[in-house]
Every structure is written in structure tokens, then in C-alpha cells.
Amino acid sequence: MSSSTSWSDSCSCKGLDQADAAEIAQETMFQLWRRWGDVESPRAWTRKVASRAWARRIADTEEDLIAEPEHSVLLPAESDIDHWVEHNDYYEALAKLPPRQRQLMVWCNEGYEPAEIAEQLRMNPATVRSNLRKARRTLMDTLGRETQR
């Protein structure tokens, strides 16, 4: 469950609202439960399935005309950590990265090696390393400029 929870917590920097992230996390955990005997690496499997669901959700997203998100007892109440994440320079810079670079940085920040990421996402390892290098360079440039203000 911890991998799903960390995934849903990181979704705000991926462009997904908290309600959608919670729904994807719940669906992913249900799928994991159904396939438990066949899954070799639950943490990586959960990350991969949730990331793919996130990509499908983003592709299918239409403009939401509701100004405020609905509150649910399934979602945690807002806390100081929510405020910190929303106002943290790193997460703001991360949110500005292209979707693939942002996705790979989140995987990397959660402790996955580029080779593991490439295997799980069925990508060329060199492509993963290249995207991570570009993302890190962009983040350093962005954060360096913001600290000089």
C-alpha cells in the first residue's frame, strides 16, 4: 500500500488532482490484489500500472468546470504538508518538466535505477538516462535562477 500512497501523493506534481490520484491508487491496489500470485515485484508493478492509468487519465481529461474539488472522507484533509508541496520550488519546477521527464524523475526520486525504470516502462535504458539528464539540467537551471531572485 505504501507504494500506492506515495504515488498518489506525488501526483499533484504530475498534473493530476488528488481525487483522480486516489481513484487510480485504489484501482491499482485492487488489480495488485487480484494478481498477487503472479507479481514478482509489487512496488515496481504498482508504479507501472498506476503510471499507465495516469497517462490514460491525462489523455482523456477534459476541462473540469467545477471550481473547487469535491471533498471526500476517502481523501485526507488538507495539512501543512499540502501547503509545503504546493509552494516548494522543487515541485513547482518538476511540474514544468515535459510529462516523460517528470514521470522518470518521480520514479528516480522513489529510488529506482535507470535500468529498472527502463525495464518497467519498456524503454531503452539510454533514452531513460538521456531524459533524466535533461530533466536534472532543467531543474538545476530553474532552481538556480529562482534562488538568485
PDB file of C-alpha atoms in Angstrom:
ATOM      1  CA  MET A   1       0.000   0.000   0.000  1.00  0.00           C
ATOM      2  CA  SER A   2       2.874   2.359   0.661  1.00  0.00           C
ATOM      3  CA  SER A   3       3.869   2.448  -2.993  1.00  0.00           C
ATOM      4  CA  SER A   4       0.318   3.395  -3.987  1.00  0.00           C
ATOM      5  CA  THR A   5       0.170   6.030  -1.262  1.00  0.00           C
ATOM      6  CA  SER A   6       3.478   7.617  -2.285  1.00  0.00           C
ATOM      7  CA  TRP A   7       2.330   7.510  -5.894  1.00  0.00           C
ATOM      8  CA  SER A   8      -0.917   9.311  -5.158  1.00  0.00           C
ATOM      9  CA  ASP A   9       0.919  11.843  -3.001  1.00  0.00           C
ATOM     10  CA  SER A  10       3.295  12.637  -5.865  1.00  0.00           C
ATOM     11  CA  CYS A  11       0.529  13.074  -8.445  1.00  0.00           C
ATOM     12  CA  SER A  12      -0.067  16.734  -7.760  1.00  0.00           C
ATOM     13  CA  CYS A  13       3.328  17.440  -9.324  1.00  0.00           C
ATOM     14  CA  LYS A  14       2.330  15.266 -12.294  1.00  0.00           C
ATOM     15  CA  GLY A  15      -0.739  17.302 -13.201  1.00  0.00           C
ATOM     16  CA  LEU A  16      -3.405  15.069 -11.670  1.00  0.00           C
ATOM     17  CA  ASP A  17      -5.814  16.198  -8.982  1.00  0.00           C
ATOM     18  CA  GLN A  18      -5.949  14.405  -5.656  1.00  0.00           C
ATOM     19  CA  ALA A  19      -9.331  12.751  -6.247  1.00  0.00           C
ATOM     20  CA  ASP A  20      -8.158  11.195  -9.528  1.00  0.00           C
ATOM     21  CA  ALA A  21      -4.894  10.118  -7.904  1.00  0.00           C
ATOM     22  CA  ALA A  22      -6.778   8.437  -5.065  1.00  0.00           C
ATOM     23  CA  GLU A  23      -9.054   6.653  -7.529  1.00  0.00           C
ATOM     24  CA  ILE A  24      -6.120   5.408  -9.610  1.00  0.00           C
ATOM     25  CA  ALA A  25      -4.311   4.262  -6.457  1.00  0.00           C
ATOM     26  CA  GLN A  26      -7.383   2.335  -5.326  1.00  0.00           C
ATOM     27  CA  GLU A  27      -7.880   0.709  -8.740  1.00  0.00           C
ATOM     28  CA  THR A  28      -4.182  -0.197  -8.879  1.00  0.00           C
ATOM     29  CA  MET A  29      -4.234  -1.814  -5.434  1.00  0.00           C
ATOM     30  CA  PHE A  30      -7.313  -3.815  -6.407  1.00  0.00           C
ATOM     31  CA  GLN A  31      -5.570  -5.055  -9.544  1.00  0.00           C
ATOM     32  CA  LEU A  32      -2.496  -5.952  -7.477  1.00  0.00           C
ATOM     33  CA  TRP A  33      -4.651  -7.905  -5.029  1.00  0.00           C
ATOM     34  CA  ARG A  34      -6.213  -9.876  -7.909  1.00  0.00           C
ATOM     35  CA  ARG A  35      -2.819 -10.686  -9.445  1.00  0.00           C
ATOM     36  CA  TRP A  36      -0.792 -11.032  -6.234  1.00  0.00           C
ATOM     37  CA  GLY A  37       0.443 -14.545  -7.000  1.00  0.00           C
ATOM     38  CA  ASP A  38       1.768 -13.523 -10.419  1.00  0.00           C
ATOM     39  CA  VAL A  39       3.501 -10.259  -9.487  1.00  0.00           C
ATOM     40  CA  GLU A  40       7.246 -10.602  -8.894  1.00  0.00           C
ATOM     41  CA  SER A  41       7.969  -7.028  -7.773  1.00  0.00           C
ATOM     42  CA  PRO A  42       4.827  -5.454  -6.246  1.00  0.00           C
ATOM     43  CA  ARG A  43       6.365  -1.997  -5.803  1.00  0.00           C
ATOM     44  CA  ALA A  44       7.549  -1.727  -9.408  1.00  0.00           C
ATOM     45  CA  TRP A  45       4.382  -3.368 -10.771  1.00  0.00           C
ATOM     46  CA  THR A  46       2.219  -0.908  -8.819  1.00  0.00           C
ATOM     47  CA  ARG A  47       4.245   2.062 -10.073  1.00  0.00           C
ATOM     48  CA  LYS A  48       3.993   0.859 -13.688  1.00  0.00           C
ATOM     49  CA  VAL A  49       0.246   0.144 -13.596  1.00  0.00           C
ATOM     50  CA  ALA A  50      -0.530   3.414 -11.813  1.00  0.00           C
ATOM     51  CA  SER A  51       1.664   5.411 -14.212  1.00  0.00           C
ATOM     52  CA  ARG A  52      -0.105   3.896 -17.192  1.00  0.00           C
ATOM     53  CA  ALA A  53      -3.501   4.658 -15.651  1.00  0.00           C
ATOM     54  CA  TRP A  54      -2.293   8.214 -15.015  1.00  0.00           C
ATOM     55  CA  ALA A  55      -1.260   8.561 -18.678  1.00  0.00           C
ATOM     56  CA  ARG A  56      -4.654   7.281 -19.857  1.00  0.00           C
ATOM     57  CA  ARG A  57      -6.437   9.626 -17.439  1.00  0.00           C
ATOM     58  CA  ILE A  58      -4.436  12.659 -18.610  1.00  0.00           C
ATOM     59  CA  ALA A  59      -5.104  11.768 -22.264  1.00  0.00           C
ATOM     60  CA  ASP A  60      -8.843  11.501 -21.597  1.00  0.00           C
ATOM     61  CA  THR A  61      -9.100  14.612 -19.411  1.00  0.00           C
ATOM     62  CA  GLU A  62     -11.460  17.343 -20.461  1.00  0.00           C
ATOM     63  CA  GLU A  63     -11.696  20.708 -18.792  1.00  0.00           C
ATOM     64  CA  ASP A  64     -13.305  20.407 -15.373  1.00  0.00           C
ATOM     65  CA  LEU A  65     -15.819  23.183 -14.863  1.00  0.00           C
ATOM     66  CA  ILE A  66     -16.041  22.633 -11.109  1.00  0.00           C
ATOM     67  CA  ALA A  67     -14.079  25.406  -9.409  1.00  0.00           C
ATOM     68  CA  GLU A  68     -13.381  23.530  -6.174  1.00  0.00           C
ATOM     69  CA  PRO A  69     -12.687  19.802  -5.935  1.00  0.00           C
ATOM     70  CA  GLU A  70     -15.233  17.743  -4.085  1.00  0.00           C
ATOM     71  CA  HIS A  71     -14.134  16.691  -0.625  1.00  0.00           C
ATOM     72  CA  SER A  72     -14.366  13.053   0.296  1.00  0.00           C
ATOM     73  CA  VAL A  73     -13.884  11.128   3.516  1.00  0.00           C
ATOM     74  CA  LEU A  74     -11.540   8.887   1.492  1.00  0.00           C
ATOM     75  CA  LEU A  75      -9.149  11.789   0.924  1.00  0.00           C
ATOM     76  CA  PRO A  76      -7.065  13.239   3.726  1.00  0.00           C
ATOM     77  CA  ALA A  77      -7.885  16.700   4.984  1.00  0.00           C
ATOM     78  CA  GLU A  78      -5.529  19.415   3.833  1.00  0.00           C
ATOM     79  CA  SER A  79      -2.477  19.769   6.003  1.00  0.00           C
ATOM     80  CA  ASP A  80       0.684  21.814   6.319  1.00  0.00           C
ATOM     81  CA  ILE A  81       2.429  19.316   4.053  1.00  0.00           C
ATOM     82  CA  ASP A  82      -0.061  20.123   1.261  1.00  0.00           C
ATOM     83  CA  HIS A  83       0.843  23.797   1.579  1.00  0.00           C
ATOM     84  CA  TRP A  84       4.564  22.955   1.571  1.00  0.00           C
ATOM     85  CA  VAL A  85       4.282  20.783  -1.539  1.00  0.00           C
ATOM     86  CA  GLU A  86       2.298  23.448  -3.387  1.00  0.00           C
ATOM     87  CA  HIS A  87       4.839  26.134  -2.524  1.00  0.00           C
ATOM     88  CA  ASN A  88       8.048  24.138  -2.726  1.00  0.00           C
ATOM     89  CA  ASP A  89      10.302  25.366  -5.530  1.00  0.00           C
ATOM     90  CA  TYR A  90      11.379  21.838  -6.470  1.00  0.00           C
ATOM     91  CA  TYR A  91       7.806  20.620  -7.016  1.00  0.00           C
ATOM     92  CA  GLU A  92       6.930  23.747  -8.966  1.00  0.00           C
ATOM     93  CA  ALA A  93       9.967  23.211 -11.196  1.00  0.00           C
ATOM     94  CA  LEU A  94       9.171  19.493 -11.520  1.00  0.00           C
ATOM     95  CA  ALA A  95       5.632  20.314 -12.638  1.00  0.00           C
ATOM     96  CA  LYS A  96       7.048  22.405 -15.510  1.00  0.00           C
ATOM     97  CA  LEU A  97       9.024  19.497 -16.995  1.00  0.00           C
ATOM     98  CA  PRO A  98       7.674  17.654 -20.039  1.00  0.00           C
ATOM     99  CA  PRO A  99       5.469  14.686 -18.984  1.00  0.00           C
ATOM    100  CA  ARG A 100       8.013  11.938 -19.803  1.00  0.00           C
ATOM    101  CA  GLN A 101      10.858  13.709 -17.946  1.00  0.00           C
ATOM    102  CA  ARG A 102       8.571  14.364 -14.982  1.00  0.00           C
ATOM    103  CA  GLN A 103       7.496  10.712 -14.917  1.00  0.00           C
ATOM    104  CA  LEU A 104      11.089   9.471 -14.980  1.00  0.00           C
ATOM    105  CA  MET A 105      12.216  11.932 -12.287  1.00  0.00           C
ATOM    106  CA  VAL A 106       9.435  10.754  -9.968  1.00  0.00           C
ATOM    107  CA  TRP A 107      10.473   7.116 -10.498  1.00  0.00           C
ATOM    108  CA  CYS A 108      14.109   8.096  -9.872  1.00  0.00           C
ATOM    109  CA  ASN A 109      13.211  10.078  -6.736  1.00  0.00           C
ATOM    110  CA  GLU A 110      11.499   6.980  -5.381  1.00  0.00           C
ATOM    111  CA  GLY A 111      14.734   5.028  -5.582  1.00  0.00           C
ATOM    112  CA  TYR A 112      14.524   3.267  -8.932  1.00  0.00           C
ATOM    113  CA  GLU A 113      17.695   2.945 -11.011  1.00  0.00           C
ATOM    114  CA  PRO A 114      17.536   3.967 -14.701  1.00  0.00           C
ATOM    115  CA  ALA A 115      17.865   0.318 -15.767  1.00  0.00           C
ATOM    116  CA  GLU A 116      14.894  -0.663 -13.564  1.00  0.00           C
ATOM    117  CA  ILE A 117      12.836   2.231 -14.905  1.00  0.00           C
ATOM    118  CA  ALA A 118      13.663   1.266 -18.485  1.00  0.00           C
ATOM    119  CA  GLU A 119      12.671  -2.336 -17.848  1.00  0.00           C
ATOM    120  CA  GLN A 120       9.398  -1.466 -16.146  1.00  0.00           C
ATOM    121  CA  LEU A 121       8.377   1.149 -18.724  1.00  0.00           C
ATOM    122  CA  ARG A 122       9.702  -0.879 -21.673  1.00  0.00           C
ATOM    123  CA  MET A 123      12.054   1.893 -22.731  1.00  0.00           C
ATOM    124  CA  ASN A 124      15.610   1.906 -23.976  1.00  0.00           C
ATOM    125  CA  PRO A 125      17.935   2.464 -20.952  1.00  0.00           C
ATOM    126  CA  ALA A 126      19.885   5.100 -22.898  1.00  0.00           C
ATOM    127  CA  THR A 127      16.633   7.004 -23.511  1.00  0.00           C
ATOM    128  CA  VAL A 128      15.814   6.910 -19.792  1.00  0.00           C
ATOM    129  CA  ARG A 129      19.299   8.185 -18.871  1.00  0.00           C
ATOM    130  CA  SER A 130      19.106  10.912 -21.523  1.00  0.00           C
ATOM    131  CA  ASN A 131      15.682  12.114 -20.318  1.00  0.00           C
ATOM    132  CA  LEU A 132      16.856  12.070 -16.700  1.00  0.00           C
ATOM    133  CA  ARG A 133      19.969  14.080 -17.633  1.00  0.00           C
ATOM    134  CA  LYS A 134      17.839  16.663 -19.462  1.00  0.00           C
ATOM    135  CA  ALA A 135      15.360  16.836 -16.575  1.00  0.00           C
ATOM    136  CA  ARG A 136      18.122  17.315 -13.992  1.00  0.00           C
ATOM    137  CA  ARG A 137      19.761  20.014 -16.091  1.00  0.00           C
ATOM    138  CA  THR A 138      16.445  21.848 -16.467  1.00  0.00           C
ATOM    139  CA  LEU A 139      15.713  21.540 -12.748  1.00  0.00           C
ATOM    140  CA  MET A 140      19.169  22.864 -11.821  1.00  0.00           C
ATOM    141  CA  ASP A 141      18.794  25.801 -14.203  1.00  0.00           C
ATOM    142  CA  THR A 142      15.284  26.585 -12.976  1.00  0.00           C
ATOM    143  CA  LEU A 143      16.092  26.260  -9.289  1.00  0.00           C
ATOM    144  CA  GLY A 144      19.367  28.178  -9.708  1.00  0.00           C
ATOM    145  CA  ARG A 145      17.523  31.107 -11.282  1.00  0.00           C
ATOM    146  CA  GLU A 146      14.884  31.094  -8.557  1.00  0.00           C
ATOM    147  CA  THR A 147      17.471  31.163  -5.750  1.00  0.00           C
ATOM    148  CA  GLN A 148      19.174  34.177  -7.366  1.00  0.00           C
ATOM    149  CA  ARG A 149      15.990  36.254  -7.089  1.00  0.00           C
TER     150      ARG A 149
END
